[in-house]
mmCIF file of C-alpha atoms and ligand atoms in Angstrom:
data_model
loop_
_atom_site.group_PDB
_atom_site.id
_atom_site.type_symbol
_atom_site.label_atom_id
_atom_site.label_comp_id
_atom_site.label_asym_id
_atom_site.label_seq_id
_atom_site.Cartn_x
_atom_site.Cartn_y
_atom_site.Cartn_z
ATOM 1 C CA MET A 1 0.000 0.000 0.000
ATOM 2 C CA ALA A 2 1.448 3.256 -1.029
ATOM 3 C CA VAL A 3 1.270 6.849 -0.048
ATOM 4 C CA LYS A 4 0.510 9.257 -2.853
ATOM 5 C CA ILE A 5 1.897 12.792 -2.919
ATOM 6 C CA LYS A 6 -0.094 15.029 -5.248
ATOM 7 C CA PHE A 7 0.688 18.588 -6.369
ATOM 8 C CA LEU A 8 -2.337 20.807 -5.763
ATOM 9 C CA GLY A 9 -0.517 23.919 -6.993
ATOM 10 C CA ILE A 10 2.953 24.954 -8.139
ATOM 11 C CA ALA A 11 3.167 28.748 -7.846
ATOM 12 C CA GLN A 12 4.766 31.198 -5.436
ATOM 13 C CA ASP A 13 2.493 32.677 -2.753
ATOM 14 C CA ALA A 14 0.622 35.030 -5.096
ATOM 15 C CA GLY A 15 -0.393 32.307 -7.529
ATOM 16 C CA ILE A 16 -0.216 33.020 -11.251
ATOM 17 C CA PRO A 17 -1.458 35.418 -12.593
ATOM 18 C CA GLN A 18 0.112 37.732 -10.047
ATOM 19 C CA ILE A 19 -2.521 40.303 -9.165
ATOM 20 C CA GLY A 20 -2.093 43.558 -11.104
ATOM 21 C CA CYS A 21 0.575 42.153 -13.446
ATOM 22 C CA ASN A 22 0.512 42.380 -17.226
ATOM 23 C CA CYS A 23 3.653 40.353 -17.969
ATOM 24 C CA LYS A 24 3.555 37.846 -20.830
ATOM 25 C CA VAL A 25 2.598 34.894 -18.664
ATOM 26 C CA CYS A 26 -0.056 36.693 -16.605
ATOM 27 C CA SER A 27 -1.618 38.294 -19.700
ATOM 28 C CA LYS A 28 -1.954 34.912 -21.405
ATOM 29 C CA ILE A 29 -3.936 33.655 -18.437
ATOM 30 C CA TYR A 30 -6.247 36.685 -18.510
ATOM 31 C CA ARG A 31 -6.856 35.984 -22.192
ATOM 32 C CA GLY A 32 -7.705 32.356 -21.448
ATOM 33 C CA GLU A 33 -4.703 31.028 -23.413
ATOM 34 C CA ARG A 34 -3.042 29.463 -20.433
ATOM 35 C CA LYS A 35 -4.280 28.022 -17.157
ATOM 36 C CA GLU A 36 -4.135 29.707 -13.779
ATOM 37 C CA GLU A 37 -1.638 28.261 -11.287
ATOM 38 C CA TYR A 38 -2.414 27.994 -7.582
ATOM 39 C CA PRO A 39 0.203 28.529 -4.865
ATOM 40 C CA VAL A 40 2.099 25.358 -4.069
ATOM 41 C CA ALA A 41 0.453 22.791 -1.809
ATOM 42 C CA LEU A 42 0.791 19.026 -1.619
ATOM 43 C CA GLY A 43 -1.908 16.471 -0.957
ATOM 44 C CA ILE A 44 -0.852 13.382 0.995
ATOM 45 C CA ILE A 45 -3.124 10.422 0.302
ATOM 46 C CA ASN A 46 -2.696 7.332 2.456
ATOM 47 C CA GLU A 47 -3.953 4.476 0.314
ATOM 48 C CA LYS A 48 -3.824 2.128 3.309
ATOM 49 C CA THR A 49 -6.221 4.086 5.535
ATOM 50 C CA GLY A 50 -7.907 6.248 2.898
ATOM 51 C CA LYS A 51 -7.001 9.339 4.928
ATOM 52 C CA LYS A 52 -5.992 12.573 3.219
ATOM 53 C CA PHE A 53 -3.801 15.416 4.446
ATOM 54 C CA MET A 54 -2.494 18.655 3.000
ATOM 55 C CA ILE A 55 0.843 20.406 3.302
ATOM 56 C CA GLU A 56 0.090 24.167 3.246
ATOM 57 C CA ALA A 57 -3.239 25.976 3.353
ATOM 58 C CA THR A 58 -2.947 28.472 0.511
ATOM 59 C CA PRO A 59 -5.180 31.361 -0.582
ATOM 60 C CA ALA A 60 -6.559 28.846 -3.140
ATOM 61 C CA PHE A 61 -7.484 26.413 -0.352
ATOM 62 C CA SER A 62 -11.131 26.015 -1.446
ATOM 63 C CA LYS A 63 -10.125 24.951 -4.949
ATOM 64 C CA GLN A 64 -7.320 22.723 -3.736
ATOM 65 C CA TYR A 65 -9.587 21.096 -1.140
ATOM 66 C CA LYS A 66 -11.982 20.179 -3.929
ATOM 67 C CA LYS A 67 -9.122 18.713 -5.977
ATOM 68 C CA LEU A 68 -7.993 16.491 -3.107
ATOM 69 C CA ILE A 69 -11.206 15.554 -1.344
ATOM 70 C CA ASP A 70 -14.082 13.652 -2.965
ATOM 71 C CA ILE A 71 -16.923 15.439 -1.253
ATOM 72 C CA GLU A 72 -19.610 13.290 -2.897
ATOM 73 C CA LYS A 73 -17.999 10.190 -1.396
ATOM 74 C CA GLY A 74 -18.166 11.825 2.026
ATOM 75 C CA GLU A 75 -14.401 12.202 2.335
ATOM 76 C CA LYS A 76 -12.889 14.856 4.567
ATOM 77 C CA LEU A 77 -9.504 16.357 5.198
ATOM 78 C CA GLU A 78 -7.761 14.781 8.209
ATOM 79 C CA GLY A 79 -5.043 17.338 8.845
ATOM 80 C CA ILE A 80 -2.839 20.141 7.569
ATOM 81 C CA ILE A 81 0.918 20.598 7.982
ATOM 82 C CA LEU A 82 2.296 24.139 7.628
ATOM 83 C CA THR A 83 5.807 25.220 6.618
ATOM 84 C CA HIS A 84 5.637 28.889 7.669
ATOM 85 C CA ALA A 85 3.651 32.081 8.204
ATOM 86 C CA HIS A 86 3.848 33.712 4.767
ATOM 87 C CA ILE A 87 0.517 34.442 3.146
ATOM 88 C CA GLY A 88 0.738 31.839 0.375
ATOM 89 C CA HIS A 89 1.304 29.041 2.859
ATOM 90 C CA TYR A 90 -1.204 29.364 5.701
ATOM 91 C CA THR A 91 -3.964 31.913 5.081
ATOM 92 C CA GLY A 92 -6.229 29.220 3.616
ATOM 93 C CA LEU A 93 -6.875 28.327 7.257
ATOM 94 C CA MET A 94 -9.544 31.036 7.197
ATOM 95 C CA MET A 95 -11.731 28.616 5.229
ATOM 96 C CA LEU A 96 -11.887 26.302 8.265
ATOM 97 C CA GLY A 97 -13.850 28.834 10.312
ATOM 98 C CA ARG A 98 -17.549 28.866 11.089
ATOM 99 C CA GLU A 99 -18.399 31.046 8.121
ATOM 100 C CA VAL A 100 -17.125 28.334 5.763
ATOM 101 C CA LEU A 101 -16.127 24.689 6.495
ATOM 102 C CA ASN A 102 -16.623 24.932 10.259
ATOM 103 C CA THR A 103 -14.278 22.012 10.908
ATOM 104 C CA LYS A 104 -14.236 20.214 14.255
ATOM 105 C CA ARG A 105 -10.772 20.017 15.787
ATOM 106 C CA LEU A 106 -9.026 19.576 12.442
ATOM 107 C CA LYS A 107 -5.403 18.738 13.215
ATOM 108 C CA VAL A 108 -2.984 21.493 12.205
ATOM 109 C CA PHE A 109 0.664 20.486 12.602
ATOM 110 C CA VAL A 110 2.976 23.463 13.216
ATOM 111 C CA SER A 111 6.148 24.505 15.016
ATOM 112 C CA SER A 112 5.719 26.001 18.485
ATOM 113 C CA LYS A 113 6.439 29.515 17.144
ATOM 114 C CA MET A 114 3.823 29.109 14.424
ATOM 115 C CA GLY A 115 1.444 27.686 17.032
ATOM 116 C CA GLU A 116 1.950 30.752 19.229
ATOM 117 C CA PHE A 117 1.398 33.007 16.235
ATOM 118 C CA LEU A 118 -1.927 31.333 15.440
ATOM 119 C CA LYS A 119 -3.066 31.245 19.067
ATOM 120 C CA ASN A 120 -2.251 34.905 19.709
ATOM 121 C CA ASN A 121 -3.394 36.687 16.570
ATOM 122 C CA ALA A 122 -6.805 37.371 15.114
ATOM 123 C CA PRO A 123 -8.466 35.976 13.114
ATOM 124 C CA TRP A 124 -6.553 32.692 13.576
ATOM 125 C CA ASN A 125 -7.094 32.588 17.338
ATOM 126 C CA GLN A 126 -10.824 32.266 16.735
ATOM 127 C CA LEU A 127 -10.218 28.934 15.003
ATOM 128 C CA VAL A 128 -8.495 27.762 18.162
ATOM 129 C CA LYS A 129 -11.097 29.257 20.529
ATOM 130 C CA LEU A 130 -14.020 27.737 18.643
ATOM 131 C CA ASP A 131 -12.252 24.355 18.316
ATOM 132 C CA ASN A 132 -12.244 24.481 14.514
ATOM 133 C CA ILE A 133 -8.612 23.453 14.671
ATOM 134 C CA GLU A 134 -6.443 21.536 17.084
ATOM 135 C CA ILE A 135 -2.874 22.789 17.052
ATOM 136 C CA ILE A 136 -0.340 19.991 17.250
ATOM 137 C CA GLU A 137 3.198 21.216 17.741
ATOM 138 C CA PHE A 138 6.125 19.459 16.145
ATOM 139 C CA LYS A 139 9.784 19.842 17.012
ATOM 140 C CA ASN A 140 12.704 20.438 14.685
ATOM 141 C CA ARG A 141 14.126 17.126 13.410
ATOM 142 C CA VAL A 142 11.819 15.032 15.586
ATOM 143 C CA PRO A 143 9.718 12.655 13.455
ATOM 144 C CA PHE A 144 5.996 12.438 14.178
ATOM 145 C CA VAL A 145 3.402 9.944 12.968
ATOM 146 C CA LEU A 146 0.916 11.620 10.650
ATOM 147 C CA ASP A 147 -1.094 8.458 10.042
ATOM 148 C CA ASP A 148 -0.619 4.685 9.969
ATOM 149 C CA GLY A 149 2.426 4.202 7.695
ATOM 150 C CA ILE A 150 3.306 7.895 7.312
ATOM 151 C CA GLU A 151 5.964 9.660 9.307
ATOM 152 C CA VAL A 152 6.938 13.322 8.924
ATOM 153 C CA THR A 153 10.188 14.927 10.040
ATOM 154 C CA PRO A 154 10.243 18.735 10.072
ATOM 155 C CA ILE A 155 13.630 20.291 9.249
ATOM 156 C CA GLU A 156 14.119 23.977 10.020
ATOM 157 C CA VAL A 157 15.463 26.156 7.196
ATOM 158 C CA VAL A 158 16.654 29.755 6.861
ATOM 159 C CA HIS A 159 13.976 32.120 5.515
ATOM 160 C CA ARG A 160 12.543 35.569 6.252
ATOM 161 C CA ASN A 161 10.830 34.835 9.549
ATOM 162 C CA GLU A 162 8.732 37.891 10.412
ATOM 163 C CA TYR A 163 6.092 35.990 12.399
ATOM 164 C CA ALA A 164 7.383 32.476 12.987
ATOM 165 C CA ASP A 165 10.050 30.041 11.763
ATOM 166 C CA THR A 166 10.224 27.994 8.551
ATOM 167 C CA TYR A 167 10.429 24.250 7.909
ATOM 168 C CA GLY A 168 10.845 21.738 5.137
ATOM 169 C CA PHE A 169 9.216 18.318 5.579
ATOM 170 C CA LEU A 170 10.648 14.867 5.102
ATOM 171 C CA VAL A 171 7.636 12.628 4.440
ATOM 172 C CA LYS A 172 8.190 8.895 4.794
ATOM 173 C CA GLY A 173 5.926 6.143 3.509
ATOM 174 C CA GLU A 174 7.732 3.106 2.126
ATOM 175 C CA GLU A 175 10.011 5.655 0.464
ATOM 176 C CA LYS A 176 10.661 9.317 1.260
ATOM 177 C CA ILE A 177 10.244 12.755 -0.237
ATOM 178 C CA PHE A 178 11.501 16.090 1.056
ATOM 179 C CA PHE A 179 9.536 19.291 0.434
ATOM 180 C CA VAL A 180 11.042 22.747 0.921
ATOM 181 C CA PRO A 181 9.040 25.422 -0.937
ATOM 182 C CA ASP A 182 10.813 28.408 0.630
ATOM 183 C CA ILE A 183 14.458 28.707 1.702
ATOM 184 C CA ASP A 184 16.749 31.732 1.405
ATOM 185 C CA ARG A 185 19.819 29.822 0.187
ATOM 186 C CA TRP A 186 21.454 26.395 0.051
ATOM 187 C CA ASN A 187 24.559 27.873 1.684
ATOM 188 C CA GLY A 188 24.644 26.367 5.193
ATOM 189 C CA PHE A 189 22.150 23.624 4.241
ATOM 190 C CA GLU A 190 24.474 21.683 1.931
ATOM 191 C CA GLU A 191 25.077 18.770 4.273
ATOM 192 C CA ASP A 192 21.350 18.265 4.824
ATOM 193 C CA LEU A 193 20.546 18.737 1.160
ATOM 194 C CA ASN A 194 23.099 16.150 0.025
ATOM 195 C CA LYS A 195 21.833 13.658 2.596
ATOM 196 C CA LEU A 196 18.192 14.299 1.697
ATOM 197 C CA ILE A 197 18.864 13.909 -2.027
ATOM 198 C CA ASN A 198 20.593 10.632 -1.235
ATOM 199 C CA GLU A 199 17.876 9.148 0.937
ATOM 200 C CA CYS A 200 14.762 10.470 -0.824
ATOM 201 C CA LYS A 201 12.974 9.335 -3.944
ATOM 202 C CA LYS A 202 12.341 13.004 -4.806
ATOM 203 C CA VAL A 203 13.348 16.329 -3.301
ATOM 204 C CA ILE A 204 10.856 19.107 -4.079
ATOM 205 C CA VAL A 205 12.605 22.463 -3.854
ATOM 206 C CA ASP A 206 12.116 26.223 -3.897
ATOM 207 C CA ALA A 207 12.462 27.358 -7.517
ATOM 208 C CA THR A 208 10.847 30.783 -7.194
ATOM 209 C CA PHE A 209 13.167 32.325 -9.784
ATOM 210 C CA TYR A 210 15.124 30.958 -12.726
ATOM 211 C CA THR A 211 17.821 33.645 -12.582
ATOM 212 C CA LYS A 212 18.798 36.438 -10.227
ATOM 213 C CA GLU A 213 18.075 38.998 -12.947
ATOM 214 C CA GLU A 214 14.504 38.170 -13.940
ATOM 215 C CA ILE A 215 12.725 39.842 -11.030
ATOM 216 C CA GLY A 216 14.560 43.106 -11.730
ATOM 217 C CA LYS A 217 13.715 42.917 -15.403
ATOM 218 C CA VAL A 218 10.034 42.181 -15.022
ATOM 219 C CA ARG A 219 9.148 43.907 -11.771
ATOM 220 C CA GLY A 220 11.981 46.312 -11.031
ATOM 221 C CA ARG A 221 12.675 44.637 -7.690
ATOM 222 C CA ASP A 222 15.989 43.692 -6.179
ATOM 223 C CA LEU A 223 16.453 39.971 -5.500
ATOM 224 C CA ASN A 224 18.511 40.791 -2.420
ATOM 225 C CA GLU A 225 15.236 41.733 -0.727
ATOM 226 C CA ILE A 226 13.733 38.356 -1.606
ATOM 227 C CA PRO A 227 16.466 35.733 -1.443
ATOM 228 C CA HIS A 228 15.802 32.280 -2.916
ATOM 229 C CA PRO A 229 18.164 29.792 -4.541
ATOM 230 C CA THR A 230 17.546 30.227 -8.271
ATOM 231 C CA ILE A 231 17.039 27.273 -10.602
ATOM 232 C CA GLU A 232 20.391 28.168 -12.216
ATOM 233 C CA GLU A 233 22.121 27.972 -8.834
ATOM 234 C CA THR A 234 20.443 24.710 -7.866
ATOM 235 C CA ILE A 235 21.368 23.106 -11.195
ATOM 236 C CA LYS A 236 24.973 24.225 -10.757
ATOM 237 C CA TYR A 237 25.053 22.930 -7.179
ATOM 238 C CA VAL A 238 23.644 19.529 -8.167
ATOM 239 C CA GLU A 239 26.006 19.197 -11.130
ATOM 240 C CA ASP A 240 29.116 20.414 -9.244
ATOM 241 C CA ASN A 241 28.422 17.911 -6.488
ATOM 242 C CA LYS A 242 27.547 15.086 -8.887
ATOM 243 C CA LEU A 243 24.148 14.594 -7.282
ATOM 244 C CA PRO A 244 21.350 12.804 -9.183
ATOM 245 C CA SER A 245 19.394 15.536 -10.986
ATOM 246 C CA GLU A 246 16.465 13.175 -11.641
ATOM 247 C CA LYS A 247 15.592 13.366 -7.950
ATOM 248 C CA ILE A 248 15.035 17.138 -8.009
ATOM 249 C CA VAL A 249 11.575 18.579 -8.597
ATOM 250 C CA PHE A 250 11.287 22.374 -8.926
ATOM 251 C CA THR A 251 8.268 24.226 -7.525
ATOM 252 C CA HIS A 252 6.980 27.532 -5.982
ATOM 253 C CA PHE A 253 7.370 29.389 -9.305
ATOM 254 C CA ASN A 254 7.070 33.153 -9.432
ATOM 255 C CA HIS A 255 5.135 34.455 -12.463
ATOM 256 C CA THR A 256 8.455 35.860 -13.761
ATOM 257 C CA ASN A 257 10.177 32.453 -13.748
ATOM 258 C CA MET A 258 11.613 31.835 -17.196
ATOM 259 C CA VAL A 259 10.750 28.124 -17.181
ATOM 260 C CA LEU A 260 7.138 29.303 -17.497
ATOM 261 C CA SER A 261 7.695 31.606 -20.454
ATOM 262 C CA ASN A 262 10.716 30.312 -22.337
ATOM 263 C CA GLU A 263 10.295 26.904 -23.964
ATOM 264 C CA GLU A 264 14.047 26.563 -24.669
ATOM 265 C CA ILE A 265 14.969 27.164 -21.049
ATOM 266 C CA ARG A 266 12.288 24.770 -19.841
ATOM 267 C CA LYS A 267 13.582 22.069 -22.200
ATOM 268 C CA SER A 268 17.195 22.617 -21.171
ATOM 269 C CA VAL A 269 16.244 22.157 -17.497
ATOM 270 C CA GLU A 270 14.344 18.963 -18.264
ATOM 271 C CA GLU A 271 17.084 17.624 -20.525
ATOM 272 C CA LYS A 272 19.481 17.895 -17.598
ATOM 273 C CA GLY A 273 17.165 15.493 -15.739
ATOM 274 C CA PHE A 274 15.380 17.946 -13.425
ATOM 275 C CA ALA A 275 11.589 17.920 -13.152
ATOM 276 C CA ILE A 276 9.399 21.012 -13.331
ATOM 277 C CA SER A 277 6.375 20.405 -11.137
ATOM 278 C CA GLN A 278 2.897 20.619 -12.593
ATOM 279 C CA GLU A 279 -0.500 20.617 -10.975
ATOM 280 C CA ASP A 280 -1.792 17.037 -10.445
ATOM 281 C CA MET A 281 1.702 15.537 -10.723
ATOM 282 C CA GLU A 282 1.914 12.520 -8.372
ATOM 283 C CA ILE A 283 4.758 10.801 -6.571
ATOM 284 C CA LEU A 284 4.246 7.394 -4.925
ATOM 285 C CA ILE A 285 6.226 6.704 -1.779
HETATM 286 ZN ZN1 ZN B 301 6.297 31.120 -0.418
HETATM 287 ZN ZN1 ZN B 302 3.095 38.481 -14.287
HETATM 288 ZN ZN1 ZN B 303 7.989 32.480 2.507
#
């Protein structure tokens, strides 16, 4: 019996189109020539117990819930695991409140800092007060059982932590995947990354930008304000260290990411063995 990991979205926090943007990619979506992309979230489907979980609760939570959960069959979501307190990763929790799903003690797995943030700030504290959610705190590098046959190990990573801290998740069924949608840089994480690439079937990584230059070109912003390892840097790192590129899956794409707009670049990434995540892509572990 396997565990299925399913992509429910592949974009950076804003989703694509990015609100207010008329770049090539966003415009195509407005014109109906390309599909919208939701912020990245993963479904975890335990084929042994039939239970379903989500990593991240994005602003597109309602749509992603519908993609994962067969409502007509009476299925429900059993729990949510959150990486960090940036808007694309947790604000979908608002849909659990009494105005919408009105869940009963839905398990939300978070770090203690994230737990404090949710318990002490409106509107999230209402979910706790009204028992819509039950906060279950995990600890850095301490595995916890998500469900029969699924273990999750949170691994803390460096990222802009205005409200709480940030984690990647090692999810273990019969095999393992690692998911890290946001990290500032690989520098300082190399030892972990090498080990994770070795032990996992797939490692799903932050690929917000293709190059350091693109955000300046398209949006006039400085990448130093928004650090992420670029796809170019990750490819170089994997190749320099002779790591297996076929284990790397890129995700969390900004609308400016050139793998979305430049067919040649996309092909060159794939020809090197790397995967570019797509909605509904599945990995069995
Ligand atoms: Zn993000
Ligand atoms: Zn755009
Ligand atoms: Zn973030």
